[in-house]
Backbone atoms as SQL, in Angstrom:
CREATE TABLE atoms (id INTEGER PRIMARY KEY, chain TEXT, resi INTEGER, resn TEXT, atom TEXT, x REAL, y REAL, z REAL);
INSERT INTO atoms VALUES
  (1, 'A', 1, 'MET', 'N', 78.788, 122.354, 126.520),
  (2, 'A', 1, 'MET', 'CA', 78.765, 123.113, 125.290),
  (3, 'A', 1, 'MET', 'C', 79.215, 124.545, 125.569),
  (4, 'A', 2, 'THR', 'N', 79.982, 125.092, 124.654),
  (5, 'A', 2, 'THR', 'CA', 80.512, 126.445, 124.823),
  (6, 'A', 2, 'THR', 'C', 79.456, 127.478, 124.485),
  (7, 'A', 3, 'ASP', 'N', 79.375, 128.500, 125.306),
  (8, 'A', 3, 'ASP', 'CA', 78.460, 129.607, 125.016),
  (9, 'A', 3, 'ASP', 'C', 79.138, 130.531, 124.011),
  (10, 'A', 4, 'LEU', 'N', 78.598, 130.587, 122.810),
  (11, 'A', 4, 'LEU', 'CA', 79.141, 131.443, 121.765),
  (12, 'A', 4, 'LEU', 'C', 78.195, 132.609, 121.517),
  (13, 'A', 5, 'PRO', 'N', 78.752, 133.755, 121.178),
  (14, 'A', 5, 'PRO', 'CA', 77.878, 134.880, 120.826),
  (15, 'A', 5, 'PRO', 'C', 77.064, 134.559, 119.584),
  (16, 'A', 6, 'GLU', 'N', 75.925, 135.178, 119.461),
  (17, 'A', 6, 'GLU', 'CA', 75.090, 134.947, 118.286),
  (18, 'A', 6, 'GLU', 'C', 75.752, 135.522, 117.043),
  (19, 'A', 7, 'GLY', 'N', 75.541, 134.866, 115.917),
  (20, 'A', 7, 'GLY', 'CA', 76.115, 135.332, 114.659),
  (21, 'A', 7, 'GLY', 'C', 77.632, 135.213, 114.678),
  (22, 'A', 8, 'ASN', 'N', 78.292, 136.170, 114.082),
  (23, 'A', 8, 'ASN', 'CA', 79.755, 136.185, 114.035),
  (24, 'A', 8, 'ASN', 'C', 80.334, 137.271, 114.920),
  (25, 'A', 9, 'ALA', 'N', 79.657, 137.601, 115.994),
  (26, 'A', 9, 'ALA', 'CA', 80.078, 138.703, 116.857),
  (27, 'A', 9, 'ALA', 'C', 81.075, 138.223, 117.912),
  (28, 'A', 10, 'TYR', 'N', 82.241, 137.776, 117.474),
  (29, 'A', 10, 'TYR', 'CA', 83.269, 137.348, 118.410),
  (30, 'A', 10, 'TYR', 'C', 84.069, 138.552, 118.874),
  (31, 'A', 11, 'THR', 'N', 84.449, 138.534, 120.111),
  (32, 'A', 11, 'THR', 'CA', 85.232, 139.616, 120.668),
  (33, 'A', 11, 'THR', 'C', 86.704, 139.240, 120.623),
  (34, 'A', 12, 'LYS', 'N', 87.520, 140.091, 120.022),
  (35, 'A', 12, 'LYS', 'CA', 88.955, 139.856, 119.997),
  (36, 'A', 12, 'LYS', 'C', 89.554, 140.330, 121.317),
  (37, 'A', 13, 'VAL', 'N', 90.428, 139.512, 121.855),
  (38, 'A', 13, 'VAL', 'CA', 91.122, 139.883, 123.077),
  (39, 'A', 13, 'VAL', 'C', 92.582, 140.100, 122.709),
  (40, 'A', 14, 'PRO', 'N', 93.049, 141.326, 122.713),
  (41, 'A', 14, 'PRO', 'CA', 94.430, 141.585, 122.312),
  (42, 'A', 14, 'PRO', 'C', 95.422, 141.005, 123.314),
  (43, 'A', 15, 'LEU', 'N', 96.517, 140.492, 122.791),
  (44, 'A', 15, 'LEU', 'CA', 97.596, 140.003, 123.638),
  (45, 'A', 15, 'LEU', 'C', 98.504, 141.177, 124.007),
  (46, 'A', 16, 'PRO', 'N', 99.217, 141.051, 125.110),
  (47, 'A', 16, 'PRO', 'CA', 100.116, 142.139, 125.505),
  (48, 'A', 16, 'PRO', 'C', 101.464, 142.079, 124.765),
  (49, 'A', 17, 'MET', 'N', 101.445, 141.497, 123.541),
  (50, 'A', 17, 'MET', 'CA', 102.673, 141.364, 122.763),
  (51, 'A', 17, 'MET', 'C', 102.334, 141.312, 121.292),
  (52, 'A', 18, 'ASP', 'N', 103.348, 141.443, 120.444),
  (53, 'A', 18, 'ASP', 'CA', 103.123, 141.354, 119.006),
  (54, 'A', 18, 'ASP', 'C', 103.059, 139.885, 118.571),
  (55, 'A', 19, 'VAL', 'N', 102.641, 139.644, 117.339),
  (56, 'A', 19, 'VAL', 'CA', 102.442, 138.289, 116.816),
  (57, 'A', 19, 'VAL', 'C', 103.750, 137.505, 116.779),
  (58, 'A', 20, 'TYR', 'N', 104.845, 138.159, 116.412),
  (59, 'A', 20, 'TYR', 'CA', 106.147, 137.488, 116.352),
  (60, 'A', 20, 'TYR', 'C', 106.566, 136.974, 117.728),
  (61, 'A', 21, 'THR', 'N', 106.422, 137.803, 118.749),
  (62, 'A', 21, 'THR', 'CA', 106.788, 137.402, 120.105),
  (63, 'A', 21, 'THR', 'C', 105.913, 136.253, 120.586),
  (64, 'A', 22, 'ALA', 'N', 104.613, 136.333, 120.312),
  (65, 'A', 22, 'ALA', 'CA', 103.694, 135.268, 120.716),
  (66, 'A', 22, 'ALA', 'C', 104.055, 133.953, 120.020),
  (67, 'A', 23, 'ALA', 'N', 104.338, 133.999, 118.725),
  (68, 'A', 23, 'ALA', 'CA', 104.712, 132.790, 117.986),
  (69, 'A', 23, 'ALA', 'C', 106.002, 132.196, 118.528),
  (70, 'A', 24, 'THR', 'N', 106.969, 133.059, 118.818),
  (71, 'A', 24, 'THR', 'CA', 108.253, 132.601, 119.359),
  (72, 'A', 24, 'THR', 'C', 108.056, 131.930, 120.713),
  (73, 'A', 25, 'GLN', 'N', 107.253, 132.520, 121.577),
  (74, 'A', 25, 'GLN', 'CA', 106.991, 131.924, 122.891),
  (75, 'A', 25, 'GLN', 'C', 106.288, 130.581, 122.762),
  (76, 'A', 26, 'ARG', 'N', 105.330, 130.489, 121.838),
  (77, 'A', 26, 'ARG', 'CA', 104.599, 129.231, 121.658),
  (78, 'A', 26, 'ARG', 'C', 105.509, 128.133, 121.135),
  (79, 'A', 27, 'LEU', 'N', 106.389, 128.469, 120.200),
  (80, 'A', 27, 'LEU', 'CA', 107.323, 127.470, 119.683),
  (81, 'A', 27, 'LEU', 'C', 108.325, 127.046, 120.759),
  (82, 'A', 28, 'ASP', 'N', 108.763, 127.972, 121.576),
  (83, 'A', 28, 'ASP', 'CA', 109.646, 127.608, 122.692),
  (84, 'A', 28, 'ASP', 'C', 108.952, 126.636, 123.635),
  (85, 'A', 29, 'THR', 'N', 107.664, 126.871, 123.890),
  (86, 'A', 29, 'THR', 'CA', 106.885, 125.966, 124.739),
  (87, 'A', 29, 'THR', 'C', 106.824, 124.570, 124.123),
  (88, 'A', 30, 'VAL', 'N', 106.604, 124.497, 122.812),
  (89, 'A', 30, 'VAL', 'CA', 106.543, 123.203, 122.120),
  (90, 'A', 30, 'VAL', 'C', 107.872, 122.467, 122.245),
  (91, 'A', 31, 'TYR', 'N', 108.986, 123.165, 122.000),
  (92, 'A', 31, 'TYR', 'CA', 110.295, 122.513, 122.068),
  (93, 'A', 31, 'TYR', 'C', 110.676, 122.112, 123.490),
  (94, 'A', 32, 'ARG', 'N', 110.148, 122.807, 124.503),
  (95, 'A', 32, 'ARG', 'CA', 110.394, 122.391, 125.888),
  (96, 'A', 32, 'ARG', 'C', 109.523, 121.192, 126.272),
  (97, 'A', 33, 'ALA', 'N', 108.324, 121.117, 125.722),
  (98, 'A', 33, 'ALA', 'CA', 107.352, 120.112, 126.156),
  (99, 'A', 33, 'ALA', 'C', 107.510, 118.752, 125.476),
  (100, 'A', 34, 'PHE', 'N', 108.046, 118.725, 124.248),
  (101, 'A', 34, 'PHE', 'CA', 108.081, 117.481, 123.483),
  (102, 'A', 34, 'PHE', 'C', 109.497, 117.105, 123.084),
  (103, 'A', 35, 'ASP', 'N', 109.771, 115.809, 123.137),
  (104, 'A', 35, 'ASP', 'CA', 111.085, 115.308, 122.737),
  (105, 'A', 35, 'ASP', 'C', 111.255, 115.301, 121.224),
  (106, 'A', 36, 'ASP', 'N', 110.179, 115.049, 120.515),
  (107, 'A', 36, 'ASP', 'CA', 110.238, 114.903, 119.061),
  (108, 'A', 36, 'ASP', 'C', 109.259, 115.888, 118.428),
  (109, 'A', 37, 'VAL', 'N', 109.781, 116.880, 117.707),
  (110, 'A', 37, 'VAL', 'CA', 108.940, 117.915, 117.090),
  (111, 'A', 37, 'VAL', 'C', 109.138, 117.867, 115.581),
  (112, 'A', 38, 'TRP', 'N', 108.030, 117.763, 114.852),
  (113, 'A', 38, 'TRP', 'CA', 108.039, 117.815, 113.384),
  (114, 'A', 38, 'TRP', 'C', 107.169, 118.973, 112.953),
  (115, 'A', 39, 'VAL', 'N', 107.617, 119.697, 111.924),
  (116, 'A', 39, 'VAL', 'CA', 106.859, 120.803, 111.364),
  (117, 'A', 39, 'VAL', 'C', 106.375, 120.394, 109.984),
  (118, 'A', 40, 'SER', 'N', 105.085, 120.527, 109.750),
  (119, 'A', 40, 'SER', 'CA', 104.529, 120.249, 108.431),
  (120, 'A', 40, 'SER', 'C', 104.762, 121.475, 107.553),
  (121, 'A', 41, 'PHE', 'N', 105.231, 121.234, 106.328),
  (122, 'A', 41, 'PHE', 'CA', 105.654, 122.316, 105.439),
  (123, 'A', 41, 'PHE', 'C', 105.076, 122.071, 104.054),
  (124, 'A', 42, 'SER', 'N', 104.395, 123.086, 103.490),
  (125, 'A', 42, 'SER', 'CA', 103.793, 122.942, 102.168),
  (126, 'A', 42, 'SER', 'C', 104.569, 123.675, 101.085),
  (127, 'A', 43, 'GLY', 'N', 105.448, 124.591, 101.492),
  (128, 'A', 43, 'GLY', 'CA', 106.162, 125.407, 100.520),
  (129, 'A', 43, 'GLY', 'C', 105.490, 126.741, 100.250),
  (130, 'A', 44, 'GLY', 'N', 104.309, 126.950, 100.819),
  (131, 'A', 44, 'GLY', 'CA', 103.608, 128.226, 100.661),
  (132, 'A', 44, 'GLY', 'C', 104.169, 129.290, 101.595),
  (133, 'A', 45, 'LYS', 'N', 103.667, 130.490, 101.455),
  (134, 'A', 45, 'LYS', 'CA', 104.222, 131.612, 102.231),
  (135, 'A', 45, 'LYS', 'C', 103.991, 131.452, 103.726),
  (136, 'A', 46, 'ASP', 'N', 102.824, 130.982, 104.143),
  (137, 'A', 46, 'ASP', 'CA', 102.556, 130.832, 105.571),
  (138, 'A', 46, 'ASP', 'C', 103.438, 129.754, 106.196),
  (139, 'A', 47, 'SER', 'N', 103.543, 128.604, 105.522),
  (140, 'A', 47, 'SER', 'CA', 104.368, 127.544, 106.107),
  (141, 'A', 47, 'SER', 'C', 105.854, 127.858, 105.994),
  (142, 'A', 48, 'THR', 'N', 106.238, 128.715, 105.056),
  (143, 'A', 48, 'THR', 'CA', 107.637, 129.150, 104.984),
  (144, 'A', 48, 'THR', 'C', 107.981, 130.018, 106.192),
  (145, 'A', 49, 'VAL', 'N', 107.059, 130.884, 106.597),
  (146, 'A', 49, 'VAL', 'CA', 107.280, 131.682, 107.810),
  (147, 'A', 49, 'VAL', 'C', 107.389, 130.756, 109.017),
  (148, 'A', 50, 'LEU', 'N', 106.467, 129.787, 109.134),
  (149, 'A', 50, 'LEU', 'CA', 106.531, 128.839, 110.243),
  (150, 'A', 50, 'LEU', 'C', 107.834, 128.042, 110.204),
  (151, 'A', 51, 'PHE', 'N', 108.267, 127.643, 109.011),
  (152, 'A', 51, 'PHE', 'CA', 109.529, 126.918, 108.847),
  (153, 'A', 51, 'PHE', 'C', 110.664, 127.703, 109.501),
  (154, 'A', 52, 'HIS', 'N', 110.784, 128.982, 109.149),
  (155, 'A', 52, 'HIS', 'CA', 111.882, 129.796, 109.671),
  (156, 'A', 52, 'HIS', 'C', 111.758, 130.046, 111.177),
  (157, 'A', 53, 'LEU', 'N', 110.545, 130.279, 111.663),
  (158, 'A', 53, 'LEU', 'CA', 110.349, 130.484, 113.097),
  (159, 'A', 53, 'LEU', 'C', 110.677, 129.221, 113.887),
  (160, 'A', 54, 'ALA', 'N', 110.210, 128.067, 113.405),
  (161, 'A', 54, 'ALA', 'CA', 110.454, 126.806, 114.100),
  (162, 'A', 54, 'ALA', 'C', 111.921, 126.400, 114.017),
  (163, 'A', 55, 'ARG', 'N', 112.552, 126.683, 112.898),
  (164, 'A', 55, 'ARG', 'CA', 113.988, 126.378, 112.760),
  (165, 'A', 55, 'ARG', 'C', 114.793, 127.198, 113.771),
  (166, 'A', 56, 'ALA', 'N', 114.454, 128.471, 113.922),
  (167, 'A', 56, 'ALA', 'CA', 115.134, 129.315, 114.900),
  (168, 'A', 56, 'ALA', 'C', 114.894, 128.803, 116.323),
  (169, 'A', 57, 'ALA', 'N', 113.668, 128.339, 116.609),
  (170, 'A', 57, 'ALA', 'CA', 113.367, 127.785, 117.934),
  (171, 'A', 57, 'ALA', 'C', 114.179, 126.520, 118.184),
  (172, 'A', 58, 'ALA', 'N', 114.275, 125.659, 117.181),
  (173, 'A', 58, 'ALA', 'CA', 115.068, 124.433, 117.325),
  (174, 'A', 58, 'ALA', 'C', 116.524, 124.784, 117.623),
  (175, 'A', 59, 'GLN', 'N', 117.047, 125.785, 116.951),
  (176, 'A', 59, 'GLN', 'CA', 118.436, 126.211, 117.188),
  (177, 'A', 59, 'GLN', 'C', 118.599, 126.760, 118.607),
  (178, 'A', 60, 'ARG', 'N', 117.627, 127.558, 119.069),
  (179, 'A', 60, 'ARG', 'CA', 117.699, 128.098, 120.433),
  (180, 'A', 60, 'ARG', 'C', 117.719, 126.995, 121.477),
  (181, 'A', 61, 'HIS', 'N', 117.027, 125.892, 121.189),
  (182, 'A', 61, 'HIS', 'CA', 116.910, 124.782, 122.141),
  (183, 'A', 61, 'HIS', 'C', 117.909, 123.666, 121.852),
  (184, 'A', 62, 'ASN', 'N', 118.839, 123.939, 120.931),
  (185, 'A', 62, 'ASN', 'CA', 119.865, 122.968, 120.564),
  (186, 'A', 62, 'ASN', 'C', 119.235, 121.619, 120.175),
  (187, 'A', 63, 'ARG', 'N', 118.218, 121.707, 119.307),
  (188, 'A', 63, 'ARG', 'CA', 117.468, 120.525, 118.891),
  (189, 'A', 63, 'ARG', 'C', 117.547, 120.360, 117.390),
  (190, 'A', 64, 'ARG', 'N', 117.271, 119.146, 116.935),
  (191, 'A', 64, 'ARG', 'CA', 117.177, 118.904, 115.497),
  (192, 'A', 64, 'ARG', 'C', 115.924, 119.598, 114.976),
  (193, 'A', 65, 'PHE', 'N', 116.008, 120.090, 113.745),
  (194, 'A', 65, 'PHE', 'CA', 114.836, 120.679, 113.104),
  (195, 'A', 65, 'PHE', 'C', 114.317, 119.673, 112.093),
  (196, 'A', 66, 'GLN', 'N', 113.102, 119.169, 112.329),
  (197, 'A', 66, 'GLN', 'CA', 112.519, 118.103, 111.528),
  (198, 'A', 66, 'GLN', 'C', 111.294, 118.612, 110.773),
  (199, 'A', 67, 'VAL', 'N', 111.254, 118.310, 109.476),
  (200, 'A', 67, 'VAL', 'CA', 110.209, 118.855, 108.611),
  (201, 'A', 67, 'VAL', 'C', 109.574, 117.726, 107.800),
  (202, 'A', 68, 'LEU', 'N', 108.245, 117.778, 107.680),
  (203, 'A', 68, 'LEU', 'CA', 107.491, 116.849, 106.845),
  (204, 'A', 68, 'LEU', 'C', 106.920, 117.625, 105.661),
  (205, 'A', 69, 'PHE', 'N', 107.203, 117.134, 104.460),
  (206, 'A', 69, 'PHE', 'CA', 106.622, 117.712, 103.248),
  (207, 'A', 69, 'PHE', 'C', 105.854, 116.617, 102.531),
  (208, 'A', 70, 'ILE', 'N', 104.559, 116.827, 102.294),
  (209, 'A', 70, 'ILE', 'CA', 103.733, 115.870, 101.560),
  (210, 'A', 70, 'ILE', 'C', 103.592, 116.378, 100.137),
  (211, 'A', 71, 'ASP', 'N', 104.196, 115.657, 99.214),
  (212, 'A', 71, 'ASP', 'CA', 104.199, 116.033, 97.799),
  (213, 'A', 71, 'ASP', 'C', 102.909, 115.541, 97.156),
  (214, 'A', 72, 'LEU', 'N', 102.056, 116.468, 96.765),
  (215, 'A', 72, 'LEU', 'CA', 100.785, 116.120, 96.129),
  (216, 'A', 72, 'LEU', 'C', 100.920, 115.972, 94.616),
  (217, 'A', 73, 'GLU', 'N', 102.130, 116.158, 94.108),
  (218, 'A', 73, 'GLU', 'CA', 102.444, 116.030, 92.688),
  (219, 'A', 73, 'GLU', 'C', 101.616, 116.967, 91.814),
  (220, 'A', 74, 'ALA', 'N', 101.213, 118.087, 92.370),
  (221, 'A', 74, 'ALA', 'CA', 100.449, 119.063, 91.592),
  (222, 'A', 74, 'ALA', 'C', 100.896, 120.486, 91.915),
  (223, 'A', 75, 'GLN', 'N', 102.071, 120.626, 92.547),
  (224, 'A', 75, 'GLN', 'CA', 102.570, 121.944, 92.892),
  (225, 'A', 75, 'GLN', 'C', 103.291, 122.565, 91.702),
  (226, 'A', 76, 'TYR', 'N', 103.412, 123.865, 91.746),
  (227, 'A', 76, 'TYR', 'CA', 104.167, 124.576, 90.720),
  (228, 'A', 76, 'TYR', 'C', 105.645, 124.219, 90.832),
  (229, 'A', 77, 'ALA', 'N', 106.347, 124.293, 89.720),
  (230, 'A', 77, 'ALA', 'CA', 107.772, 123.959, 89.689),
  (231, 'A', 77, 'ALA', 'C', 108.569, 124.862, 90.635),
  (232, 'A', 78, 'ARG', 'N', 108.229, 126.145, 90.704),
  (233, 'A', 78, 'ARG', 'CA', 108.954, 127.052, 91.603),
  (234, 'A', 78, 'ARG', 'C', 108.693, 126.710, 93.073),
  (235, 'A', 79, 'THR', 'N', 107.498, 126.221, 93.385),
  (236, 'A', 79, 'THR', 'CA', 107.227, 125.798, 94.759),
  (237, 'A', 79, 'THR', 'C', 108.106, 124.616, 95.117),
  (238, 'A', 80, 'ILE', 'N', 108.199, 123.652, 94.212),
  (239, 'A', 80, 'ILE', 'CA', 109.047, 122.475, 94.461),
  (240, 'A', 80, 'ILE', 'C', 110.506, 122.896, 94.581),
  (241, 'A', 81, 'ALA', 'N', 110.958, 123.836, 93.760),
  (242, 'A', 81, 'ALA', 'CA', 112.335, 124.324, 93.860),
  (243, 'A', 81, 'ALA', 'C', 112.566, 124.985, 95.221),
  (244, 'A', 82, 'HIS', 'N', 111.591, 125.752, 95.689),
  (245, 'A', 82, 'HIS', 'CA', 111.678, 126.413, 96.996),
  (246, 'A', 82, 'HIS', 'C', 111.743, 125.373, 98.118),
  (247, 'A', 83, 'VAL', 'N', 110.877, 124.363, 98.040),
  (248, 'A', 83, 'VAL', 'CA', 110.865, 123.284, 99.035),
  (249, 'A', 83, 'VAL', 'C', 112.222, 122.585, 99.048),
  (250, 'A', 84, 'HIS', 'N', 112.720, 122.250, 97.885),
  (251, 'A', 84, 'HIS', 'CA', 114.006, 121.559, 97.786),
  (252, 'A', 84, 'HIS', 'C', 115.121, 122.398, 98.405),
  (253, 'A', 85, 'GLU', 'N', 115.104, 123.704, 98.131),
  (254, 'A', 85, 'GLU', 'CA', 116.130, 124.603, 98.674),
  (255, 'A', 85, 'GLU', 'C', 116.116, 124.603, 100.206),
  (256, 'A', 86, 'LEU', 'N', 114.936, 124.731, 100.808),
  (257, 'A', 86, 'LEU', 'CA', 114.858, 124.790, 102.264),
  (258, 'A', 86, 'LEU', 'C', 115.125, 123.439, 102.912),
  (259, 'A', 87, 'LEU', 'N', 114.620, 122.371, 102.304),
  (260, 'A', 87, 'LEU', 'CA', 114.838, 121.048, 102.901),
  (261, 'A', 87, 'LEU', 'C', 116.274, 120.572, 102.738),
  (262, 'A', 88, 'SER', 'N', 117.045, 121.244, 101.881),
  (263, 'A', 88, 'SER', 'CA', 118.447, 120.891, 101.681),
  (264, 'A', 88, 'SER', 'C', 119.386, 121.618, 102.644),
  (265, 'A', 89, 'LEU', 'N', 118.854, 122.486, 103.485),
  (266, 'A', 89, 'LEU', 'CA', 119.707, 123.189, 104.445),
  (267, 'A', 89, 'LEU', 'C', 120.366, 122.167, 105.367),
  (268, 'A', 90, 'PRO', 'N', 121.613, 122.419, 105.776),
  (269, 'A', 90, 'PRO', 'CA', 122.365, 121.398, 106.507),
  (270, 'A', 90, 'PRO', 'C', 121.793, 121.005, 107.859),
  (271, 'A', 91, 'ASP', 'N', 121.037, 121.871, 108.515),
  (272, 'A', 91, 'ASP', 'CA', 120.505, 121.537, 109.842),
  (273, 'A', 91, 'ASP', 'C', 119.064, 121.024, 109.793),
  (274, 'A', 92, 'VAL', 'N', 118.579, 120.710, 108.600),
  (275, 'A', 92, 'VAL', 'CA', 117.192, 120.265, 108.433),
  (276, 'A', 92, 'VAL', 'C', 117.150, 118.755, 108.234),
  (277, 'A', 93, 'THR', 'N', 116.345, 118.081, 109.059),
  (278, 'A', 93, 'THR', 'CA', 116.042, 116.668, 108.857),
  (279, 'A', 93, 'THR', 'C', 114.671, 116.634, 108.182),
  (280, 'A', 94, 'ALA', 'N', 114.639, 116.158, 106.940),
  (281, 'A', 94, 'ALA', 'CA', 113.401, 116.243, 106.160),
  (282, 'A', 94, 'ALA', 'C', 112.848, 114.870, 105.822),
  (283, 'A', 95, 'MET', 'N', 111.535, 114.795, 105.810),
  (284, 'A', 95, 'MET', 'CA', 110.835, 113.626, 105.301),
  (285, 'A', 95, 'MET', 'C', 109.952, 114.124, 104.165),
  (286, 'A', 96, 'TRP', 'N', 110.266, 113.719, 102.938),
  (287, 'A', 96, 'TRP', 'CA', 109.525, 114.116, 101.738),
  (288, 'A', 96, 'TRP', 'C', 108.671, 112.911, 101.356),
  (289, 'A', 97, 'VAL', 'N', 107.376, 113.031, 101.529),
  (290, 'A', 97, 'VAL', 'CA', 106.465, 111.908, 101.315),
  (291, 'A', 97, 'VAL', 'C', 105.695, 112.126, 100.017),
  (292, 'A', 98, 'CYS', 'N', 105.704, 111.115, 99.188),
  (293, 'A', 98, 'CYS', 'CA', 104.929, 111.154, 97.953),
  (294, 'A', 98, 'CYS', 'C', 104.281, 109.777, 97.804),
  (295, 'A', 99, 'LEU', 'N', 103.091, 109.663, 98.306),
  (296, 'A', 99, 'LEU', 'CA', 102.362, 108.397, 98.315),
  (297, 'A', 99, 'LEU', 'C', 101.052, 108.561, 97.563),
  (298, 'A', 100, 'PRO', 'N', 100.432, 107.473, 97.200),
  (299, 'A', 100, 'PRO', 'CA', 99.109, 107.595, 96.577),
  (300, 'A', 100, 'PRO', 'C', 98.080, 108.035, 97.620),
  (301, 'A', 101, 'LEU', 'N', 97.962, 109.347, 97.777),
  (302, 'A', 101, 'LEU', 'CA', 97.026, 109.914, 98.738),
  (303, 'A', 101, 'LEU', 'C', 95.725, 110.281, 98.035),
  (304, 'A', 102, 'HIS', 'N', 94.641, 110.156, 98.743),
  (305, 'A', 102, 'HIS', 'CA', 93.351, 110.524, 98.193),
  (306, 'A', 102, 'HIS', 'C', 92.817, 111.714, 98.990),
  (307, 'A', 103, 'LEU', 'N', 93.145, 112.906, 98.495),
  (308, 'A', 103, 'LEU', 'CA', 92.726, 114.141, 99.141),
  (309, 'A', 103, 'LEU', 'C', 91.839, 114.928, 98.203),
  (310, 'A', 104, 'ARG', 'N', 90.916, 115.657, 98.789),
  (311, 'A', 104, 'ARG', 'CA', 90.111, 116.555, 97.965),
  (312, 'A', 104, 'ARG', 'C', 90.906, 117.820, 97.759),
  (313, 'A', 105, 'ASN', 'N', 91.187, 118.152, 96.521),
  (314, 'A', 105, 'ASN', 'CA', 91.894, 119.398, 96.222),
  (315, 'A', 105, 'ASN', 'C', 91.453, 119.882, 94.854),
  (316, 'A', 106, 'ALA', 'N', 92.069, 120.934, 94.376),
  (317, 'A', 106, 'ALA', 'CA', 91.643, 121.566, 93.130),
  (318, 'A', 106, 'ALA', 'C', 91.869, 120.694, 91.899),
  (319, 'A', 107, 'VAL', 'N', 92.735, 119.700, 92.008),
  (320, 'A', 107, 'VAL', 'CA', 93.011, 118.867, 90.827),
  (321, 'A', 107, 'VAL', 'C', 92.378, 117.476, 90.920),
  (322, 'A', 108, 'SER', 'N', 91.584, 117.223, 91.943),
  (323, 'A', 108, 'SER', 'CA', 90.937, 115.913, 92.100),
  (324, 'A', 108, 'SER', 'C', 89.831, 115.745, 91.073);
């Protein structure tokens, strides 16, 4: 069992680099370590940043950029338009899944 500090008193340990550099290094590690890399993409702002970072990493490693989008059929029209725009880029291999999923969300 891990020894955790009492309450929420966690100590942050700063990295000797900025967040962008750390993310880039981690994605490079992923592309070196695995033959098949898929990025899950929701169309939101956080996953859009990851989309662009991972796409750049795939290009650096001369690899296909593969993206999974799970359509919950409850997204805003502009989100779907944004997803369609990015998944239509010529170097993107996309899997758009829309299945009868049973997830707990705001519209369940």
